[in-house]
mmCIF file of N, CA and C in Angstrom:
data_model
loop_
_atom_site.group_PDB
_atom_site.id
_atom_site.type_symbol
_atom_site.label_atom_id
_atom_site.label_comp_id
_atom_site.label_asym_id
_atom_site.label_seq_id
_atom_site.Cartn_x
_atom_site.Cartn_y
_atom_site.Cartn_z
ATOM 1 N N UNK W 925 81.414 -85.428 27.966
ATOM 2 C CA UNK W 925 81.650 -84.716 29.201
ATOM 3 C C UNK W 925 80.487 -84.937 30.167
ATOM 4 N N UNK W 926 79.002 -84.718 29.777
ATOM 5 C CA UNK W 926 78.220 -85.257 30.655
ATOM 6 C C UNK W 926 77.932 -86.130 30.939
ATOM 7 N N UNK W 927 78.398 -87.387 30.815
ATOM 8 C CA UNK W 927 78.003 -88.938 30.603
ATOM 9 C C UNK W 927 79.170 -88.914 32.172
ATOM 10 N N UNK W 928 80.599 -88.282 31.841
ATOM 11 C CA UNK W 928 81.603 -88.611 32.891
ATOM 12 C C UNK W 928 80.791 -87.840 33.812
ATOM 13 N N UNK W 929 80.392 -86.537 34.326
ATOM 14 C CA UNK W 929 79.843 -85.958 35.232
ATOM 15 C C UNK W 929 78.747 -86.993 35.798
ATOM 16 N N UNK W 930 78.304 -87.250 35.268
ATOM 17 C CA UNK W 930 77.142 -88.043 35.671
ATOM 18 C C UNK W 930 77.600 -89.712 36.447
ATOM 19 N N UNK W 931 79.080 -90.086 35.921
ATOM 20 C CA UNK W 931 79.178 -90.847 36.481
ATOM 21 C C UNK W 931 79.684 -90.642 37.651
ATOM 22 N N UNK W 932 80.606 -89.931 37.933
ATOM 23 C CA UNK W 932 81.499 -88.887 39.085
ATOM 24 C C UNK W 932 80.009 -88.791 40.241
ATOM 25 N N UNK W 933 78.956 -88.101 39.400
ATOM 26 C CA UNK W 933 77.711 -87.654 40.829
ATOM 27 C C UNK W 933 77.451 -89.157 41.711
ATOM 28 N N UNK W 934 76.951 -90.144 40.489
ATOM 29 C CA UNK W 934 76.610 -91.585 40.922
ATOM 30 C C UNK W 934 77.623 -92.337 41.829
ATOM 31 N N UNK W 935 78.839 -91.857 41.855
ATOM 32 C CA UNK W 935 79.801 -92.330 42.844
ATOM 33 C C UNK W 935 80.516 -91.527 43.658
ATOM 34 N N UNK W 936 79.809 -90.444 43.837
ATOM 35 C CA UNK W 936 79.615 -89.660 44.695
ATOM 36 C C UNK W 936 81.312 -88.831 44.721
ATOM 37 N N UNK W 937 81.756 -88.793 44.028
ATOM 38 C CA UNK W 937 82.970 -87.967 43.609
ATOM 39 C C UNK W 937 83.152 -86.419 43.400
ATOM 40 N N UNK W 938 83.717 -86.627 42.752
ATOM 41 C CA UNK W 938 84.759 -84.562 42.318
ATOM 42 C C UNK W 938 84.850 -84.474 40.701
ATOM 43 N N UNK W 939 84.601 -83.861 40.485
ATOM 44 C CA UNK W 939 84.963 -83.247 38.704
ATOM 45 C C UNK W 939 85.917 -82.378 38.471
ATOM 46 N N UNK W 940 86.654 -82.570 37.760
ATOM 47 C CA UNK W 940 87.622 -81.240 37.401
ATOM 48 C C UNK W 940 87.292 -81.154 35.660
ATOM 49 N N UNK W 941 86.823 -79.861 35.341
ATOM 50 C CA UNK W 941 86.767 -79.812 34.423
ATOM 51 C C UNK W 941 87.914 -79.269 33.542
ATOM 52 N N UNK W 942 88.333 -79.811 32.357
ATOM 53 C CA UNK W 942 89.701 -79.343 31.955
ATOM 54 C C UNK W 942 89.199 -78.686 30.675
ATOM 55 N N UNK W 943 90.120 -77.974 29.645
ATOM 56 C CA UNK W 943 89.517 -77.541 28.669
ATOM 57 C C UNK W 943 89.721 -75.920 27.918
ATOM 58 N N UNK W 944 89.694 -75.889 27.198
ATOM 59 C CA UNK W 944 90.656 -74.168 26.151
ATOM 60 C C UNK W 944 88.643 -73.191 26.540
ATOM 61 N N UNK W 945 89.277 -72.353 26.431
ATOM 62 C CA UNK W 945 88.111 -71.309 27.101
ATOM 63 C C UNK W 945 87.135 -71.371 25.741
ATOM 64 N N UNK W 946 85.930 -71.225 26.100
ATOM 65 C CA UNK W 946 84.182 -70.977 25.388
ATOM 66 C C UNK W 946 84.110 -72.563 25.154
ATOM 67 N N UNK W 947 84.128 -73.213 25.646
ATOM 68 C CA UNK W 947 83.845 -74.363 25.455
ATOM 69 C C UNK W 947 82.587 -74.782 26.664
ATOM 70 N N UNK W 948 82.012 -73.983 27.428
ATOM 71 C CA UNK W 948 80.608 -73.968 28.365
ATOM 72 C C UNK W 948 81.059 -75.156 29.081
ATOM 73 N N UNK W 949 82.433 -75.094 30.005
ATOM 74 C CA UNK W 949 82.840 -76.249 31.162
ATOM 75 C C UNK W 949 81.688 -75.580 32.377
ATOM 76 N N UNK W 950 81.957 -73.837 32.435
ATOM 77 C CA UNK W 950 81.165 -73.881 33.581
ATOM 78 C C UNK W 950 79.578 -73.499 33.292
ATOM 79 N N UNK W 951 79.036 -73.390 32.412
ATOM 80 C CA UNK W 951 77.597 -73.611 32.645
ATOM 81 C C UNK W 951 77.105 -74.826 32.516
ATOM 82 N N UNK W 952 77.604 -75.608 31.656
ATOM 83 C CA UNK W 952 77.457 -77.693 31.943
ATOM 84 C C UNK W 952 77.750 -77.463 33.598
ATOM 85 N N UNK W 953 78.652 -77.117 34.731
ATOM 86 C CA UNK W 953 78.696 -77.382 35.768
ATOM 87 C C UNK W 953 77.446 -76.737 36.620
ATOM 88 N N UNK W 954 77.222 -75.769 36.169
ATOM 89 C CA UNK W 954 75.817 -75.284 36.650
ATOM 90 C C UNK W 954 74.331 -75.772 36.237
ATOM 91 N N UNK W 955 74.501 -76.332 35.461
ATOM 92 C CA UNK W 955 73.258 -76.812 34.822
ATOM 93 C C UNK W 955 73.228 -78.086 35.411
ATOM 94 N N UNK W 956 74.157 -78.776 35.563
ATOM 95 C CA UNK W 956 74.094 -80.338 36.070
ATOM 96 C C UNK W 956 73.866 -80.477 37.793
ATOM 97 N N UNK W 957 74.740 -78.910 38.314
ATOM 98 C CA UNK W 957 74.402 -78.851 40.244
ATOM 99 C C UNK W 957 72.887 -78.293 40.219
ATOM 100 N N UNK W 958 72.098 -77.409 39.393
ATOM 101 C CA UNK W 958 70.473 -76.809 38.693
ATOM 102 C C UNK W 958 69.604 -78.822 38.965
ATOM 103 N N UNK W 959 70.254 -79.278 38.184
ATOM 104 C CA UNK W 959 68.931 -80.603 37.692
ATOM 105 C C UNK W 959 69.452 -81.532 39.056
ATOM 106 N N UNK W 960 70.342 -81.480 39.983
ATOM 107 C CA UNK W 960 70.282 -82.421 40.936
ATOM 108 C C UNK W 960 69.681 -81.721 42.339
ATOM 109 N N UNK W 961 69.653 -80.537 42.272
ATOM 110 C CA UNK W 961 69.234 -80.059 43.330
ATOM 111 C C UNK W 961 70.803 -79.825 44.493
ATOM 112 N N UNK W 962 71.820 -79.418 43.629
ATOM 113 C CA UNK W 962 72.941 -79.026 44.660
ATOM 114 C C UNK W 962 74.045 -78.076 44.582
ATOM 115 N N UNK W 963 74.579 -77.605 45.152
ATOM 116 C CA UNK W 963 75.381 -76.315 45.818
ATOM 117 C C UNK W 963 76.726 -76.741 44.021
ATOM 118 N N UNK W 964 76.970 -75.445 43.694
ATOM 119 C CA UNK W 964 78.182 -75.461 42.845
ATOM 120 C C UNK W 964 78.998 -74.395 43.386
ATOM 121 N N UNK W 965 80.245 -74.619 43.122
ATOM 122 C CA UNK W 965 81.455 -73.665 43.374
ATOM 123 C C UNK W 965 82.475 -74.237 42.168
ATOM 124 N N UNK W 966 83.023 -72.705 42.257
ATOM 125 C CA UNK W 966 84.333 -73.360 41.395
ATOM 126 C C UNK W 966 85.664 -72.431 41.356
ATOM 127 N N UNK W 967 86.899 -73.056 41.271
ATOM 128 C CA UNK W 967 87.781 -72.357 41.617
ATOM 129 C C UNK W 967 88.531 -71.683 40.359
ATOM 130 N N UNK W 968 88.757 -70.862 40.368
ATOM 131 C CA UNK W 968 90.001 -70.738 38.758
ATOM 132 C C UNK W 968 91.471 -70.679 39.825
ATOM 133 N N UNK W 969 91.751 -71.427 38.673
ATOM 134 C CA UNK W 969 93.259 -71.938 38.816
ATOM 135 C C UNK W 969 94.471 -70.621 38.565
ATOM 136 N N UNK W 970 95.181 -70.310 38.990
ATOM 137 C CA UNK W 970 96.406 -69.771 38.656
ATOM 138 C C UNK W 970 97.491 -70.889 38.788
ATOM 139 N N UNK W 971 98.816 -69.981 38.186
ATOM 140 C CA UNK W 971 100.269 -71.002 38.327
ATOM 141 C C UNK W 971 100.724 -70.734 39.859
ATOM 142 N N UNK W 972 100.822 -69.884 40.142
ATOM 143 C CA UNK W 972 100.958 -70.179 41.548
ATOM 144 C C UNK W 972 99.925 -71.061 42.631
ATOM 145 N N UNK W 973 99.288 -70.947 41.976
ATOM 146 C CA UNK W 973 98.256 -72.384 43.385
ATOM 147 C C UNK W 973 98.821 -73.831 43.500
ATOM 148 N N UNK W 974 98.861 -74.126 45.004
ATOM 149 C CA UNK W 974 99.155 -75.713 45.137
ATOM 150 C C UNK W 974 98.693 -76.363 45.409
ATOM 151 N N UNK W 975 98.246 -77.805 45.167
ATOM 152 C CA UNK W 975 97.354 -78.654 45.567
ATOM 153 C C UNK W 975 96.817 -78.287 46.972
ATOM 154 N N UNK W 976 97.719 -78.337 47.890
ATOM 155 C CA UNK W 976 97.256 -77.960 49.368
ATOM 156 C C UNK W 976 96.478 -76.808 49.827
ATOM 157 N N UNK W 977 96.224 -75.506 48.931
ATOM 158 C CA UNK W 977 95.480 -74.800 48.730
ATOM 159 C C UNK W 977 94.403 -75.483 48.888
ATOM 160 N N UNK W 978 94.219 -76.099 48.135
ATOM 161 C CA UNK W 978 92.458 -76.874 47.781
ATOM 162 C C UNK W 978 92.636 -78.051 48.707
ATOM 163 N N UNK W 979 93.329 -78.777 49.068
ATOM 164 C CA UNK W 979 92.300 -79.898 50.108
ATOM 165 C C UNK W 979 93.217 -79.938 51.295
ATOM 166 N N UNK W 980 94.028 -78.805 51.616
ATOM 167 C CA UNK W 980 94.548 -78.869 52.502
ATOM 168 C C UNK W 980 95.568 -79.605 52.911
ATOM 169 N N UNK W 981 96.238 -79.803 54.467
ATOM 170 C CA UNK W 981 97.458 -80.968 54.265
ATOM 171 C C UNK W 981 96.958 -81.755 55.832
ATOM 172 N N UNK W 982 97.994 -82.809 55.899
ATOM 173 C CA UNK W 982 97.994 -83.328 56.663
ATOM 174 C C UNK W 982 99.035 -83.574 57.577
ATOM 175 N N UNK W 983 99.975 -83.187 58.915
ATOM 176 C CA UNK W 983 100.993 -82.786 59.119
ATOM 177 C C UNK W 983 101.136 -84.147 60.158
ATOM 178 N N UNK W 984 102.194 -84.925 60.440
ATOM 179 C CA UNK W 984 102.276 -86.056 61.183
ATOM 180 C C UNK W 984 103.025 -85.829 62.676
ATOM 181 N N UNK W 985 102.532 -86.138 63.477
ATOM 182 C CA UNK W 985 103.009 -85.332 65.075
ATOM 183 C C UNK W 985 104.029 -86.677 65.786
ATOM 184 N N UNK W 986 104.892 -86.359 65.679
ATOM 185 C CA UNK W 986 106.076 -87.977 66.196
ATOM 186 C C UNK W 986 106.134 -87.993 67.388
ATOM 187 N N UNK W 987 105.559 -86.908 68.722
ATOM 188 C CA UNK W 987 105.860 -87.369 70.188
ATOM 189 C C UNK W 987 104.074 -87.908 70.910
ATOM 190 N N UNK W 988 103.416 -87.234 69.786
ATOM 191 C CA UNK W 988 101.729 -88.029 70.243
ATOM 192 C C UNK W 988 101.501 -89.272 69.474
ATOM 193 N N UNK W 989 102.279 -89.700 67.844
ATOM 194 C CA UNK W 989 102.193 -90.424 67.219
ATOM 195 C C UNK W 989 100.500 -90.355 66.689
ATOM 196 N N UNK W 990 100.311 -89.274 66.122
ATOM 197 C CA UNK W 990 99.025 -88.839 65.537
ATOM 198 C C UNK W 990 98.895 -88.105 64.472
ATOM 199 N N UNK W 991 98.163 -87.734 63.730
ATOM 200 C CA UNK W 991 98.414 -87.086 61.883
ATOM 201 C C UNK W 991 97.139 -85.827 62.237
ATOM 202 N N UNK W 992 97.298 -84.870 62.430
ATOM 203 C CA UNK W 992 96.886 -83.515 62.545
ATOM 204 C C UNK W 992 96.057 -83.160 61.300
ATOM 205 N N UNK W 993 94.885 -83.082 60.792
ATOM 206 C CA UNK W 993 94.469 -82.491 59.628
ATOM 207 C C UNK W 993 94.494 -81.179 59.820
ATOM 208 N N UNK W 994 94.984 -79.908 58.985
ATOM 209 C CA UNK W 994 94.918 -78.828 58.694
ATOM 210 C C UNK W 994 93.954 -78.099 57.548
ATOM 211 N N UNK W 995 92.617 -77.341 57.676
ATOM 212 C CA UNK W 995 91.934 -77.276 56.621
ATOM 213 C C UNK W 995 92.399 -76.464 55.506
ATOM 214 N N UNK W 996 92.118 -76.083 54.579
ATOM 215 C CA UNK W 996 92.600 -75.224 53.606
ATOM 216 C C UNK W 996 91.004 -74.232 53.590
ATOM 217 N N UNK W 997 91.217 -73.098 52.824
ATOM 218 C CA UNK W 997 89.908 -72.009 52.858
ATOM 219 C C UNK W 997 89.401 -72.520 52.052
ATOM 220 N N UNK W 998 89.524 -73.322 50.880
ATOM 221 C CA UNK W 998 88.333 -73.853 49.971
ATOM 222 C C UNK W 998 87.232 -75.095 50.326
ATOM 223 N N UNK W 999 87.490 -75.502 51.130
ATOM 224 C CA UNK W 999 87.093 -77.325 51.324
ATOM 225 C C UNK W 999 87.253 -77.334 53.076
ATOM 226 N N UNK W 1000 86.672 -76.620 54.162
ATOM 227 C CA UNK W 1000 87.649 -77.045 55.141
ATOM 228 C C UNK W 1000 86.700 -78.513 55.760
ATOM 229 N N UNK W 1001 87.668 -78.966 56.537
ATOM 230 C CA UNK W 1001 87.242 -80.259 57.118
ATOM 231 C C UNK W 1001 86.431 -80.406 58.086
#
C-alpha cells in the first residue's frame, strides 16, 4: 500500500484507499500527507453518493458551443 501511495505522490495523482475497517487506511494517509509536508482530507463514502459529488460535472452549452465546468463542495475548481 505504501510503495502505491508513493507512487501516486511522484506522479502527482489521487489515492483511493479501499479496504474492510482497522486495517490503518487512514492513519497511513496521514502519516504519508505528515512526512511530505501536505494538506489531507478524506471523504467517507455512503451508497447514496455519486461520482459528481466529488469532482463535479461538466455540462455542454449547444447555442455558445462551450462546456461549462460546475464545481462540486469537495474539490471545487
Amino acid at each position: 500500500m505504501i510503495e502505491l501511495m508513493i507512487v501516486a505522490i511522484l506522479a502527482n495523482g489521487h489515492v483511493l484507499l479501499e479496504g474492510v475497517p482497522g486495517i490503518a487506511k487512514t492513519l497511513t494517509a496521514k502519516v504519508m500527507a505528515k512526512l511530505i509536508s501536505s494538506g489531507f482530507s478524506r471523504i467517507q463514502f455512503t451508497p447514496d453518493l455519486m461520482p459528481s459529488d466529488i469532482t463535479g460535472s461538466s455540462v455542454f452549452n449547444n447555442r455558445e458551443v462551450l462546456s461549462i465546468s460546475i464545481p462540486d463542495q469537495y474539490f471545487p475548481i
